[in-house]
PDB file of C-alpha atoms in Angstrom:
ATOM      1  CA  MET N   1    -103.098  12.260 -33.184  1.00  0.00           C
ATOM      2  CA  ARG N   2    -100.132  10.986 -32.961  1.00  0.00           C
ATOM      3  CA  ASN N   3     -99.278   7.156 -31.320  1.00  0.00           C
ATOM      4  CA  VAL N   4     -97.396   7.287 -28.432  1.00  0.00           C
ATOM      5  CA  THR N   5     -94.700   4.803 -28.301  1.00  0.00           C
ATOM      6  CA  ILE N   6     -93.586   2.345 -25.482  1.00  0.00           C
ATOM      7  CA  LYS N   7     -90.320   4.222 -25.223  1.00  0.00           C
ATOM      8  CA  GLU N   8     -92.356   7.401 -24.491  1.00  0.00           C
ATOM      9  CA  VAL N   9     -94.315   5.544 -21.819  1.00  0.00           C
ATOM     10  CA  ALA N  10     -91.024   3.846 -20.445  1.00  0.00           C
ATOM     11  CA  GLN N  11     -89.620   7.348 -19.976  1.00  0.00           C
ATOM     12  CA  ALA N  12     -92.531   8.792 -18.296  1.00  0.00           C
ATOM     13  CA  ALA N  13     -92.522   5.670 -15.940  1.00  0.00           C
ATOM     14  CA  SER N  14     -88.944   5.854 -15.355  1.00  0.00           C
ATOM     15  CA  VAL N  15     -88.782   1.941 -16.379  1.00  0.00           C
ATOM     16  CA  SER N  16     -87.551   0.238 -18.895  1.00  0.00           C
ATOM     17  CA  THR N  17     -89.292  -0.646 -22.039  1.00  0.00           C
ATOM     18  CA  ALA N  18     -89.154  -4.222 -21.144  1.00  0.00           C
ATOM     19  CA  THR N  19     -90.873  -3.347 -18.019  1.00  0.00           C
ATOM     20  CA  ILE N  20     -93.723  -1.859 -19.903  1.00  0.00           C
ATOM     21  CA  SER N  21     -93.740  -5.167 -22.173  1.00  0.00           C
ATOM     22  CA  ARG N  22     -93.860  -7.218 -18.764  1.00  0.00           C
ATOM     23  CA  VAL N  23     -96.762  -5.374 -17.040  1.00  0.00           C
ATOM     24  CA  LEU N  24     -98.992  -5.429 -20.044  1.00  0.00           C
ATOM     25  CA  ASN N  25     -98.370  -8.732 -21.058  1.00  0.00           C
ATOM     26  CA  LYS N  26     -98.609  -9.826 -17.078  1.00  0.00           C
ATOM     27  CA  SER N  27     -95.344 -11.948 -17.904  1.00  0.00           C
ATOM     28  CA  GLY N  28     -92.260 -11.750 -15.727  1.00  0.00           C
ATOM     29  CA  TYR N  29     -91.574 -10.197 -12.301  1.00  0.00           C
ATOM     30  CA  VAL N  30     -92.562  -6.514 -11.470  1.00  0.00           C
ATOM     31  CA  SER N  31     -93.050  -4.927  -7.750  1.00  0.00           C
ATOM     32  CA  GLU N  32     -96.730  -3.656  -7.455  1.00  0.00           C
ATOM     33  CA  ASP N  33     -95.557  -0.217  -7.377  1.00  0.00           C
ATOM     34  CA  VAL N  34     -93.720  -0.458 -10.590  1.00  0.00           C
ATOM     35  CA  ARG N  35     -96.907  -1.871 -11.783  1.00  0.00           C
ATOM     36  CA  GLN N  36     -99.377   0.534 -10.862  1.00  0.00           C
ATOM     37  CA  ARG N  37     -96.880   3.509 -11.790  1.00  0.00           C
ATOM     38  CA  VAL N  38     -96.564   1.998 -15.318  1.00  0.00           C
ATOM     39  CA  LEU N  39    -100.459   1.282 -15.850  1.00  0.00           C
ATOM     40  CA  GLU N  40    -101.530   4.825 -14.517  1.00  0.00           C
ATOM     41  CA  THR N  41     -98.609   6.362 -16.928  1.00  0.00           C
ATOM     42  CA  VAL N  42    -100.299   4.137 -19.775  1.00  0.00           C
ATOM     43  CA  ARG N  43    -103.665   5.665 -18.923  1.00  0.00           C
ATOM     44  CA  GLN N  44    -102.537   9.083 -19.014  1.00  0.00           C
ATOM     45  CA  LEU N  45    -100.725   9.133 -21.767  1.00  0.00           C
ATOM     46  CA  ASN N  46    -103.654   6.840 -23.452  1.00  0.00           C
ATOM     47  CA  TYR N  47    -101.189   4.472 -24.894  1.00  0.00           C
ATOM     48  CA  ARG N  48    -102.756   1.318 -26.860  1.00  0.00           C
ATOM     49  CA  PRO N  49     -99.895  -0.995 -27.638  1.00  0.00           C
ATOM     50  CA  ASN N  50    -100.098  -2.665 -31.035  1.00  0.00           C
ATOM     51  CA  ALA N  51    -102.341  -6.045 -30.340  1.00  0.00           C
ATOM     52  CA  VAL N  52    -100.657  -8.132 -32.903  1.00  0.00           C
ATOM     53  CA  ALA N  53     -97.214  -7.547 -31.930  1.00  0.00           C
ATOM     54  CA  ARG N  54     -97.963  -7.887 -28.124  1.00  0.00           C
ATOM     55  CA  ASN N  55     -99.640 -11.538 -29.396  1.00  0.00           C
ATOM     56  CA  LEU N  56     -96.768 -12.270 -31.324  1.00  0.00           C
ATOM     57  CA  LYS N  57     -94.030 -11.661 -28.098  1.00  0.00           C
ATOM     58  CA  ARG N  58     -96.359 -14.062 -25.726  1.00  0.00           C
ATOM     59  CA  ASP N  59     -95.477 -16.644 -28.762  1.00  0.00           C
ATOM     60  CA  ARG N  60     -91.837 -17.348 -27.707  1.00  0.00           C
ATOM     61  CA  THR N  61     -89.361 -18.101 -30.672  1.00  0.00           C
ATOM     62  CA  HIS N  62     -86.310 -18.674 -28.464  1.00  0.00           C
ATOM     63  CA  CYS N  63     -84.172 -16.859 -31.354  1.00  0.00           C
ATOM     64  CA  VAL N  64     -81.611 -14.055 -30.791  1.00  0.00           C
ATOM     65  CA  GLY N  65     -80.112 -11.827 -33.553  1.00  0.00           C
ATOM     66  CA  LEU N  66     -76.757 -11.480 -33.934  1.00  0.00           C
ATOM     67  CA  ILE N  67     -75.058  -8.832 -36.083  1.00  0.00           C
ATOM     68  CA  LEU N  68     -71.493  -8.598 -36.662  1.00  0.00           C
ATOM     69  CA  PRO N  69     -69.151  -6.341 -38.759  1.00  0.00           C
ATOM     70  CA  ASP N  70     -66.847  -9.327 -40.301  1.00  0.00           C
ATOM     71  CA  MET N  71     -66.848 -12.626 -38.958  1.00  0.00           C
ATOM     72  CA  ARG N  72     -63.552 -13.279 -41.048  1.00  0.00           C
ATOM     73  CA  ASN N  73     -61.922 -11.492 -37.926  1.00  0.00           C
ATOM     74  CA  PRO N  74     -61.069 -14.189 -35.517  1.00  0.00           C
ATOM     75  CA  TYR N  75     -62.034 -11.628 -32.709  1.00  0.00           C
ATOM     76  CA  PHE N  76     -65.399 -11.688 -33.883  1.00  0.00           C
ATOM     77  CA  MET N  77     -65.560 -15.568 -34.483  1.00  0.00           C
ATOM     78  CA  ARG N  78     -64.630 -16.312 -30.905  1.00  0.00           C
ATOM     79  CA  LEU N  79     -67.008 -13.702 -29.534  1.00  0.00           C
ATOM     80  CA  ALA N  80     -69.923 -15.205 -31.615  1.00  0.00           C
ATOM     81  CA  ARG N  81     -68.708 -18.853 -30.227  1.00  0.00           C
ATOM     82  CA  GLU N  82     -68.997 -17.767 -27.054  1.00  0.00           C
ATOM     83  CA  ILE N  83     -72.493 -16.426 -26.990  1.00  0.00           C
ATOM     84  CA  GLN N  84     -73.673 -19.232 -29.140  1.00  0.00           C
ATOM     85  CA  ALA N  85     -72.531 -22.053 -26.479  1.00  0.00           C
ATOM     86  CA  LEU N  86     -73.833 -20.133 -23.516  1.00  0.00           C
ATOM     87  CA  LEU N  87     -77.536 -19.579 -24.973  1.00  0.00           C
ATOM     88  CA  SER N  88     -77.817 -23.080 -26.646  1.00  0.00           C
ATOM     89  CA  VAL N  89     -77.686 -24.590 -23.227  1.00  0.00           C
ATOM     90  CA  ARG N  90     -80.833 -22.307 -22.718  1.00  0.00           C
ATOM     91  CA  ASN N  91     -82.479 -23.541 -25.609  1.00  0.00           C
ATOM     92  CA  TYR N  92     -81.880 -20.228 -27.677  1.00  0.00           C
ATOM     93  CA  HIS N  93     -81.198 -20.254 -31.060  1.00  0.00           C
ATOM     94  CA  ILE N  94     -78.724 -17.729 -32.630  1.00  0.00           C
ATOM     95  CA  LEU N  95     -79.815 -15.548 -35.982  1.00  0.00           C
ATOM     96  CA  TYR N  96     -76.540 -14.323 -37.495  1.00  0.00           C
ATOM     97  CA  THR N  97     -75.798 -12.144 -39.981  1.00  0.00           C
ATOM     98  CA  ASP N  98     -72.320 -10.851 -41.015  1.00  0.00           C
ATOM     99  CA  SER N  99     -73.030  -6.985 -41.940  1.00  0.00           C
ATOM    100  CA  GLY N 100     -69.688  -6.607 -43.816  1.00  0.00           C
ATOM    101  CA  ALA N 101     -69.665  -3.016 -41.891  1.00  0.00           C
ATOM    102  CA  ASP N 102     -71.767  -1.863 -44.276  1.00  0.00           C
ATOM    103  CA  ALA N 103     -74.819   0.432 -43.055  1.00  0.00           C
ATOM    104  CA  SER N 104     -77.512  -0.602 -45.748  1.00  0.00           C
ATOM    105  CA  ARG N 105     -76.634  -4.438 -45.204  1.00  0.00           C
ATOM    106  CA  GLU N 106     -76.922  -3.877 -41.386  1.00  0.00           C
ATOM    107  CA  ARG N 107     -80.285  -2.354 -41.915  1.00  0.00           C
ATOM    108  CA  ILE N 108     -81.871  -5.278 -43.880  1.00  0.00           C
ATOM    109  CA  ALA N 109     -80.200  -7.619 -41.392  1.00  0.00           C
ATOM    110  CA  ILE N 110     -82.202  -5.688 -38.442  1.00  0.00           C
ATOM    111  CA  ASN N 111     -85.340  -5.655 -40.489  1.00  0.00           C
ATOM    112  CA  PHE N 112     -84.847  -9.461 -40.872  1.00  0.00           C
ATOM    113  CA  MET N 113     -84.295  -9.937 -37.343  1.00  0.00           C
ATOM    114  CA  LEU N 114     -87.548  -7.911 -36.592  1.00  0.00           C
ATOM    115  CA  GLU N 115     -89.517 -10.356 -39.106  1.00  0.00           C
ATOM    116  CA  ASN N 116     -88.330 -13.176 -37.619  1.00  0.00           C
ATOM    117  CA  ARG N 117     -89.260 -12.339 -33.870  1.00  0.00           C
ATOM    118  CA  ILE N 118     -85.788 -12.613 -32.262  1.00  0.00           C
ATOM    119  CA  GLU N 119     -86.375 -12.058 -28.368  1.00  0.00           C
ATOM    120  CA  ALA N 120     -82.880  -9.962 -28.143  1.00  0.00           C
ATOM    121  CA  LEU N 121     -80.540  -8.403 -30.637  1.00  0.00           C
ATOM    122  CA  VAL N 122     -76.701  -8.673 -29.751  1.00  0.00           C
ATOM    123  CA  ILE N 123     -74.927  -6.326 -32.319  1.00  0.00           C
ATOM    124  CA  ALA N 124     -71.659  -4.676 -33.161  1.00  0.00           C
ATOM    125  CA  GLY N 125     -72.890  -1.645 -35.094  1.00  0.00           C
ATOM    126  CA  VAL N 126     -71.412   0.266 -37.988  1.00  0.00           C
ATOM    127  CA  GLY N 127     -72.720   3.434 -36.019  1.00  0.00           C
ATOM    128  CA  GLU N 128     -75.551   4.792 -38.922  1.00  0.00           C
ATOM    129  CA  ASN N 129     -78.691   2.653 -37.837  1.00  0.00           C
ATOM    130  CA  ALA N 130     -79.827   4.461 -34.394  1.00  0.00           C
ATOM    131  CA  ASP N 131     -83.015   4.962 -35.831  1.00  0.00           C
ATOM    132  CA  LYS N 132     -83.692   1.180 -36.506  1.00  0.00           C
ATOM    133  CA  LEU N 133     -81.766   0.360 -33.278  1.00  0.00           C
ATOM    134  CA  ARG N 134     -84.217   2.531 -31.404  1.00  0.00           C
ATOM    135  CA  GLU N 135     -87.098   0.758 -32.785  1.00  0.00           C
ATOM    136  CA  VAL N 136     -85.979  -2.822 -31.556  1.00  0.00           C
ATOM    137  CA  GLN N 137     -86.456  -0.909 -28.098  1.00  0.00           C
ATOM    138  CA  GLU N 138     -89.193   0.516 -28.734  1.00  0.00           C
ATOM    139  CA  ARG N 139     -90.787  -3.097 -29.681  1.00  0.00           C
ATOM    140  CA  GLY N 140     -89.771  -4.250 -25.994  1.00  0.00           C
ATOM    141  CA  ILE N 141     -86.754  -6.030 -27.501  1.00  0.00           C
ATOM    142  CA  PRO N 142     -83.791  -6.326 -25.502  1.00  0.00           C
ATOM    143  CA  LEU N 143     -80.536  -4.717 -27.112  1.00  0.00           C
ATOM    144  CA  ILE N 144     -77.376  -5.336 -26.660  1.00  0.00           C
ATOM    145  CA  LEU N 145     -74.416  -3.365 -27.754  1.00  0.00           C
ATOM    146  CA  ILE N 146     -70.995  -5.080 -28.238  1.00  0.00           C
ATOM    147  CA  ASP N 147     -67.275  -3.639 -28.844  1.00  0.00           C
ATOM    148  CA  ARG N 148     -68.924  -0.511 -30.278  1.00  0.00           C
ATOM    149  CA  ARG N 149     -70.954   2.436 -29.088  1.00  0.00           C
ATOM    150  CA  VAL N 150     -73.905   4.178 -31.112  1.00  0.00           C
ATOM    151  CA  GLU N 151     -74.748   7.641 -30.912  1.00  0.00           C
ATOM    152  CA  ASP N 152     -78.101   8.218 -29.570  1.00  0.00           C
ATOM    153  CA  VAL N 153     -78.940   4.828 -28.668  1.00  0.00           C
ATOM    154  CA  HIS N 154     -79.128   4.367 -24.722  1.00  0.00           C
ATOM    155  CA  THR N 155     -79.074   0.756 -23.808  1.00  0.00           C
ATOM    156  CA  ASP N 156     -76.808  -2.280 -22.294  1.00  0.00           C
ATOM    157  CA  ILE N 157     -73.026  -1.933 -23.825  1.00  0.00           C
ATOM    158  CA  ILE N 158     -70.141  -4.369 -23.272  1.00  0.00           C
ATOM    159  CA  ILE N 159     -66.888  -2.567 -24.889  1.00  0.00           C
ATOM    160  CA  ASP N 160     -63.135  -2.157 -24.283  1.00  0.00           C
ATOM    161  CA  ASP N 161     -61.256   0.538 -22.931  1.00  0.00           C
ATOM    162  CA  ASN N 162     -60.184   1.448 -26.200  1.00  0.00           C
ATOM    163  CA  LYS N 163     -58.889   4.745 -25.602  1.00  0.00           C
ATOM    164  CA  GLY N 164     -56.923   3.664 -22.318  1.00  0.00           C
ATOM    165  CA  ALA N 165     -55.376   0.390 -24.363  1.00  0.00           C
ATOM    166  CA  ALA N 166     -54.256   2.674 -27.149  1.00  0.00           C
ATOM    167  CA  GLU N 167     -52.668   5.080 -25.159  1.00  0.00           C
ATOM    168  CA  ARG N 168     -50.628   2.613 -23.423  1.00  0.00           C
ATOM    169  CA  ALA N 169     -49.287   0.726 -26.653  1.00  0.00           C
ATOM    170  CA  VAL N 170     -48.185   3.960 -28.344  1.00  0.00           C
ATOM    171  CA  LYS N 171     -46.621   4.835 -25.101  1.00  0.00           C
ATOM    172  CA  LEU N 172     -44.627   1.199 -25.239  1.00  0.00           C
ATOM    173  CA  LEU N 173     -43.379   2.145 -28.543  1.00  0.00           C
ATOM    174  CA  ILE N 174     -42.476   5.777 -27.495  1.00  0.00           C
ATOM    175  CA  ASP N 175     -40.676   4.730 -24.451  1.00  0.00           C
ATOM    176  CA  LYS N 176     -38.461   2.230 -26.802  1.00  0.00           C
ATOM    177  CA  GLY N 177     -37.201   4.939 -28.308  1.00  0.00           C
ATOM    178  CA  HIS N 178     -39.735   5.731 -31.535  1.00  0.00           C
ATOM    179  CA  ARG N 179     -40.258   9.448 -32.706  1.00  0.00           C
ATOM    180  CA  LYS N 180     -41.948   8.805 -35.677  1.00  0.00           C
ATOM    181  CA  ILE N 181     -44.591   5.953 -35.891  1.00  0.00           C
ATOM    182  CA  GLY N 182     -47.133   5.357 -38.920  1.00  0.00           C
ATOM    183  CA  ILE N 183     -50.478   4.821 -37.401  1.00  0.00           C
ATOM    184  CA  LEU N 184     -52.991   2.757 -39.126  1.00  0.00           C
ATOM    185  CA  CYS N 185     -56.328   4.148 -38.082  1.00  0.00           C
ATOM    186  CA  GLY N 186     -59.926   2.969 -38.634  1.00  0.00           C
ATOM    187  CA  PRO N 187     -63.005   4.645 -40.239  1.00  0.00           C
ATOM    188  CA  GLU N 188     -64.044   7.587 -38.620  1.00  0.00           C
ATOM    189  CA  GLY N 189     -67.587   7.603 -37.190  1.00  0.00           C
ATOM    190  CA  ILE N 190     -67.158   3.668 -35.661  1.00  0.00           C
ATOM    191  CA  SER N 191     -66.589   4.180 -31.946  1.00  0.00           C
ATOM    192  CA  THR N 192     -63.681   1.888 -31.765  1.00  0.00           C
ATOM    193  CA  ALA N 193     -61.646   3.708 -34.083  1.00  0.00           C
ATOM    194  CA  ASP N 194     -62.556   7.364 -32.798  1.00  0.00           C
ATOM    195  CA  GLU N 195     -61.572   6.292 -29.602  1.00  0.00           C
ATOM    196  CA  ARG N 196     -58.387   4.400 -30.177  1.00  0.00           C
ATOM    197  CA  ARG N 197     -57.251   7.199 -32.212  1.00  0.00           C
ATOM    198  CA  GLU N 198     -58.103   9.657 -29.330  1.00  0.00           C
ATOM    199  CA  GLY N 199     -55.808   7.579 -27.494  1.00  0.00           C
ATOM    200  CA  VAL N 200     -53.166   7.538 -29.742  1.00  0.00           C
ATOM    201  CA  LEU N 201     -53.046  11.787 -29.613  1.00  0.00           C
ATOM    202  CA  ASN N 202     -53.144  11.152 -25.896  1.00  0.00           C
ATOM    203  CA  ALA N 203     -50.091   9.374 -25.639  1.00  0.00           C
ATOM    204  CA  LEU N 204     -48.342  11.909 -27.991  1.00  0.00           C
ATOM    205  CA  VAL N 205     -49.156  14.651 -26.065  1.00  0.00           C
ATOM    206  CA  ARG N 206     -48.173  13.383 -22.744  1.00  0.00           C
ATOM    207  CA  ALA N 207     -44.759  12.453 -24.946  1.00  0.00           C
ATOM    208  CA  GLY N 208     -44.246  15.992 -25.901  1.00  0.00           C
ATOM    209  CA  LEU N 209     -44.326  14.589 -29.689  1.00  0.00           C
ATOM    210  CA  ASN N 210     -45.744  16.338 -32.685  1.00  0.00           C
ATOM    211  CA  TYR N 211     -49.112  15.267 -34.441  1.00  0.00           C
ATOM    212  CA  ALA N 212     -47.585  16.135 -37.613  1.00  0.00           C
ATOM    213  CA  ASP N 213     -44.310  14.349 -37.297  1.00  0.00           C
ATOM    214  CA  MET N 214     -46.485  10.844 -37.115  1.00  0.00           C
ATOM    215  CA  PHE N 215     -47.673   8.923 -40.643  1.00  0.00           C
ATOM    216  CA  TRP N 216     -51.302   8.666 -40.309  1.00  0.00           C
ATOM    217  CA  TYR N 217     -53.037   6.173 -42.401  1.00  0.00           C
ATOM    218  CA  SER N 218     -56.983   6.183 -42.889  1.00  0.00           C
ATOM    219  CA  GLY N 219     -57.908   2.395 -43.135  1.00  0.00           C
ATOM    220  CA  ASP N 220     -60.797   0.890 -42.696  1.00  0.00           C
ATOM    221  CA  PHE N 221     -60.354  -2.467 -40.427  1.00  0.00           C
ATOM    222  CA  SER N 222     -59.362  -4.589 -43.401  1.00  0.00           C
ATOM    223  CA  ARG N 223     -56.636  -6.370 -44.371  1.00  0.00           C
ATOM    224  CA  SER N 224     -56.283  -4.485 -47.758  1.00  0.00           C
ATOM    225  CA  SER N 225     -55.711  -1.329 -45.798  1.00  0.00           C
ATOM    226  CA  GLY N 226     -53.006  -2.729 -44.210  1.00  0.00           C
ATOM    227  CA  ARG N 227     -51.346  -3.579 -47.127  1.00  0.00           C
ATOM    228  CA  GLU N 228     -51.744  -0.379 -48.741  1.00  0.00           C
ATOM    229  CA  ALA N 229     -50.169   1.146 -45.646  1.00  0.00           C
ATOM    230  CA  ALA N 230     -47.261  -0.706 -46.057  1.00  0.00           C
ATOM    231  CA  ARG N 231     -46.481   0.321 -49.354  1.00  0.00           C
ATOM    232  CA  GLN N 232     -47.093   3.675 -48.482  1.00  0.00           C
ATOM    233  CA  MET N 233     -45.217   3.919 -45.485  1.00  0.00           C
ATOM    234  CA  THR N 234     -41.886   2.130 -47.269  1.00  0.00           C
ATOM    235  CA  ARG N 235     -41.975   4.893 -50.364  1.00  0.00           C
ATOM    236  CA  LEU N 236     -41.549   7.564 -48.029  1.00  0.00           C
ATOM    237  CA  LEU N 237     -37.768   9.407 -47.924  1.00  0.00           C
ATOM    238  CA  GLU N 238     -38.012   8.893 -43.767  1.00  0.00           C
ATOM    239  CA  PRO N 239     -40.361   5.852 -43.171  1.00  0.00           C
ATOM    240  CA  PRO N 240     -41.605   5.483 -39.626  1.00  0.00           C
ATOM    241  CA  THR N 241     -39.676   3.288 -37.284  1.00  0.00           C
ATOM    242  CA  ALA N 242     -42.465   1.831 -35.528  1.00  0.00           C
ATOM    243  CA  VAL N 243     -46.229   1.015 -36.347  1.00  0.00           C
ATOM    244  CA  PHE N 244     -49.238   1.192 -34.393  1.00  0.00           C
ATOM    245  CA  SER N 245     -52.196  -0.478 -35.854  1.00  0.00           C
ATOM    246  CA  THR N 246     -55.982  -0.035 -34.354  1.00  0.00           C
ATOM    247  CA  ASN N 247     -57.271  -3.419 -35.888  1.00  0.00           C
ATOM    248  CA  ASN N 248     -55.499  -6.932 -36.053  1.00  0.00           C
ATOM    249  CA  GLU N 249     -56.809  -7.419 -39.691  1.00  0.00           C
ATOM    250  CA  MET N 250     -55.202  -4.095 -40.619  1.00  0.00           C
ATOM    251  CA  THR N 251     -51.899  -5.577 -38.958  1.00  0.00           C
ATOM    252  CA  PHE N 252     -52.394  -8.699 -40.923  1.00  0.00           C
ATOM    253  CA  GLY N 253     -52.272  -6.727 -44.215  1.00  0.00           C
ATOM    254  CA  LEU N 254     -49.425  -4.715 -43.209  1.00  0.00           C
ATOM    255  CA  TYR N 255     -47.079  -8.236 -42.756  1.00  0.00           C
ATOM    256  CA  LEU N 256     -48.815  -9.277 -45.776  1.00  0.00           C
ATOM    257  CA  GLY N 257     -47.452  -5.757 -47.632  1.00  0.00           C
ATOM    258  CA  LEU N 258     -43.921  -6.442 -46.196  1.00  0.00           C
ATOM    259  CA  LYS N 259     -43.614  -9.936 -47.597  1.00  0.00           C
ATOM    260  CA  GLU N 260     -44.890  -8.957 -50.886  1.00  0.00           C
ATOM    261  CA  LEU N 261     -42.378  -5.979 -50.961  1.00  0.00           C
ATOM    262  CA  GLY N 262     -39.607  -8.470 -49.949  1.00  0.00           C
ATOM    263  CA  GLN N 263     -39.226  -6.701 -46.523  1.00  0.00           C
ATOM    264  CA  PRO N 264     -38.238  -8.894 -43.556  1.00  0.00           C
ATOM    265  CA  LEU N 265     -41.478  -8.906 -41.162  1.00  0.00           C
ATOM    266  CA  ASP N 266     -39.493  -7.457 -38.417  1.00  0.00           C
ATOM    267  CA  PHE N 267     -38.929  -4.586 -40.808  1.00  0.00           C
ATOM    268  CA  TRP N 268     -40.655  -2.490 -38.257  1.00  0.00           C
ATOM    269  CA  GLU N 269     -41.680  -2.611 -34.424  1.00  0.00           C
ATOM    270  CA  VAL N 270     -45.034  -3.130 -34.275  1.00  0.00           C
ATOM    271  CA  ALA N 271     -48.026  -2.843 -31.811  1.00  0.00           C
ATOM    272  CA  SER N 272     -51.437  -4.167 -32.355  1.00  0.00           C
ATOM    273  CA  TYR N 273     -54.838  -3.610 -31.267  1.00  0.00           C
ATOM    274  CA  GLY N 274     -55.997  -7.391 -31.481  1.00  0.00           C
ATOM    275  CA  GLU N 275     -53.523 -10.094 -31.409  1.00  0.00           C
ATOM    276  CA  LEU N 276     -52.340 -12.059 -34.436  1.00  0.00           C
ATOM    277  CA  GLU N 277     -52.601 -15.959 -33.651  1.00  0.00           C
ATOM    278  CA  PHE N 278     -49.752 -16.956 -36.401  1.00  0.00           C
ATOM    279  CA  ALA N 279     -47.038 -14.313 -35.025  1.00  0.00           C
ATOM    280  CA  PRO N 280     -45.082 -16.944 -33.075  1.00  0.00           C
ATOM    281  CA  LEU N 281     -44.459 -18.427 -36.352  1.00  0.00           C
ATOM    282  CA  PHE N 282     -42.209 -15.655 -37.600  1.00  0.00           C
ATOM    283  CA  ALA N 283     -39.405 -13.406 -36.303  1.00  0.00           C
ATOM    284  CA  ASN N 284     -41.190 -10.135 -35.195  1.00  0.00           C
ATOM    285  CA  ARG N 285     -40.922  -7.201 -32.979  1.00  0.00           C
ATOM    286  CA  LEU N 286     -44.679  -7.341 -31.888  1.00  0.00           C
ATOM    287  CA  ALA N 287     -46.637  -6.329 -29.334  1.00  0.00           C
ATOM    288  CA  TYR N 288     -50.199  -6.270 -28.772  1.00  0.00           C
ATOM    289  CA  VAL N 289     -53.648  -5.288 -27.222  1.00  0.00           C
ATOM    290  CA  LYS N 290     -54.764  -8.679 -25.839  1.00  0.00           C
ATOM    291  CA  GLN N 291     -58.928  -8.292 -26.081  1.00  0.00           C
ATOM    292  CA  ASN N 292     -60.889 -10.969 -24.267  1.00  0.00           C
ATOM    293  CA  PRO N 293     -63.871 -11.811 -27.041  1.00  0.00           C
ATOM    294  CA  GLU N 294     -64.907 -14.669 -24.940  1.00  0.00           C
ATOM    295  CA  ALA N 295     -65.721 -12.355 -22.018  1.00  0.00           C
ATOM    296  CA  ILE N 296     -67.548 -10.185 -23.837  1.00  0.00           C
ATOM    297  CA  GLY N 297     -69.623 -12.896 -25.648  1.00  0.00           C
ATOM    298  CA  ARG N 298     -70.183 -14.638 -22.161  1.00  0.00           C
ATOM    299  CA  THR N 299     -71.499 -11.281 -20.782  1.00  0.00           C
ATOM    300  CA  ALA N 300     -73.651 -10.320 -23.683  1.00  0.00           C
ATOM    301  CA  ALA N 301     -75.115 -13.660 -23.385  1.00  0.00           C
ATOM    302  CA  GLU N 302     -75.888 -13.069 -19.513  1.00  0.00           C
ATOM    303  CA  LEU N 303     -77.498  -9.941 -20.137  1.00  0.00           C
ATOM    304  CA  VAL N 304     -79.650 -11.547 -23.182  1.00  0.00           C
ATOM    305  CA  LEU N 305     -80.624 -14.138 -20.161  1.00  0.00           C
ATOM    306  CA  GLU N 306     -81.565 -11.729 -17.668  1.00  0.00           C
ATOM    307  CA  ARG N 307     -83.200  -9.103 -19.719  1.00  0.00           C
ATOM    308  CA  ILE N 308     -85.355 -11.942 -21.443  1.00  0.00           C
ATOM    309  CA  GLY N 309     -85.834 -13.214 -18.223  1.00  0.00           C
ATOM    310  CA  GLY N 310     -87.428 -10.108 -16.675  1.00  0.00           C
ATOM    311  CA  SER N 311     -85.305 -10.383 -13.177  1.00  0.00           C
ATOM    312  CA  ASP N 312     -85.831  -6.935 -11.147  1.00  0.00           C
ATOM    313  CA  ARG N 313     -82.746  -5.588 -12.599  1.00  0.00           C
ATOM    314  CA  GLU N 314     -84.528  -4.964 -15.711  1.00  0.00           C
ATOM    315  CA  GLU N 315     -86.123  -1.973 -13.824  1.00  0.00           C
ATOM    316  CA  GLN N 316     -82.514  -0.504 -13.188  1.00  0.00           C
ATOM    317  CA  CYS N 317     -80.820   1.659 -15.719  1.00  0.00           C
ATOM    318  CA  SER N 318     -78.985  -0.144 -18.796  1.00  0.00           C
ATOM    319  CA  GLU N 319     -75.490  -1.305 -18.157  1.00  0.00           C
ATOM    320  CA  GLN N 320     -72.155   0.025 -19.548  1.00  0.00           C
ATOM    321  CA  ILE N 321     -69.345  -2.764 -18.930  1.00  0.00           C
ATOM    322  CA  MET N 322     -66.138  -1.904 -19.738  1.00  0.00           C
ATOM    323  CA  LEU N 323     -63.257  -4.427 -20.122  1.00  0.00           C
ATOM    324  CA  THR N 324     -59.743  -3.339 -19.502  1.00  0.00           C
ATOM    325  CA  PRO N 325     -57.401  -5.074 -22.223  1.00  0.00           C
ATOM    326  CA  ASP N 326     -53.620  -6.412 -21.170  1.00  0.00           C
ATOM    327  CA  ILE N 327     -50.525  -5.288 -23.448  1.00  0.00           C
ATOM    328  CA  VAL N 328     -48.722  -8.523 -24.421  1.00  0.00           C
ATOM    329  CA  CYS N 329     -44.843  -8.179 -25.388  1.00  0.00           C
ATOM    330  CA  MET N 330     -43.752 -11.187 -27.814  1.00  0.00           C
TER     331      MET N 330
END
């Protein structure tokens, strides 16, 4: 007979996996009616928790896992520092891994976190390891997604309004008279890239512009792809007059490409999703979507403490927190 999972018990009892864990471990607050409902569901489903895993859970490690796709990106550096700063004052340690936006490396990192008995996992995922993330949840470990969604994983998530911000950034270029725009897209399948691409399309449709009149470049959120995009666009018989880059690292690469080609850095009017800290140092025509990684990091750390602490808010549905970035013109 197949073993019933903690997630199946949670669904049947209409509570979170963390609530199931608190009831069985007799730790943290759970109202009496919820406790009785959980115990009855456990009896009906004949759920037998892993005794070893449950005992390990009682032995607190005070470790929180953090998996990010690119620690070279200042956005993720600032986000990680905020998480560490807030959790360290509560005596939690961070186990950090840079996945390099690689699904296999991310999978190894998740296994590493589980082996080291983390008490929560915060991750900006690549989108291909939904089964491993569900395993994290089934073990009763709080899971917080940041920056990116992962299909078929339902948990707390803190993200930007990527679609709306990208639409506003492209509209800014259109309002300045640009009709042929270079669009530097991110990798398909990553929610941030997909949502920003959708925002671009919305802006074009609302302005009555043709998708085919734009120059579309499929990048990978790296500087090298921004440099290659610059090379390709400058070779066109009719280069675009403006560029929207869906990631700040690709924007950085775009400017590196212009420099290598001997072009002035204000060759294009540019809108970037994500700011460039060095941009005030040179002449440019640049607007950017100003993200707030500190707010995302702070909110993630607060959710970690809330979920680990077992407050009665655990019994509510998972939270989706969406931030609205500003558009800054330099």
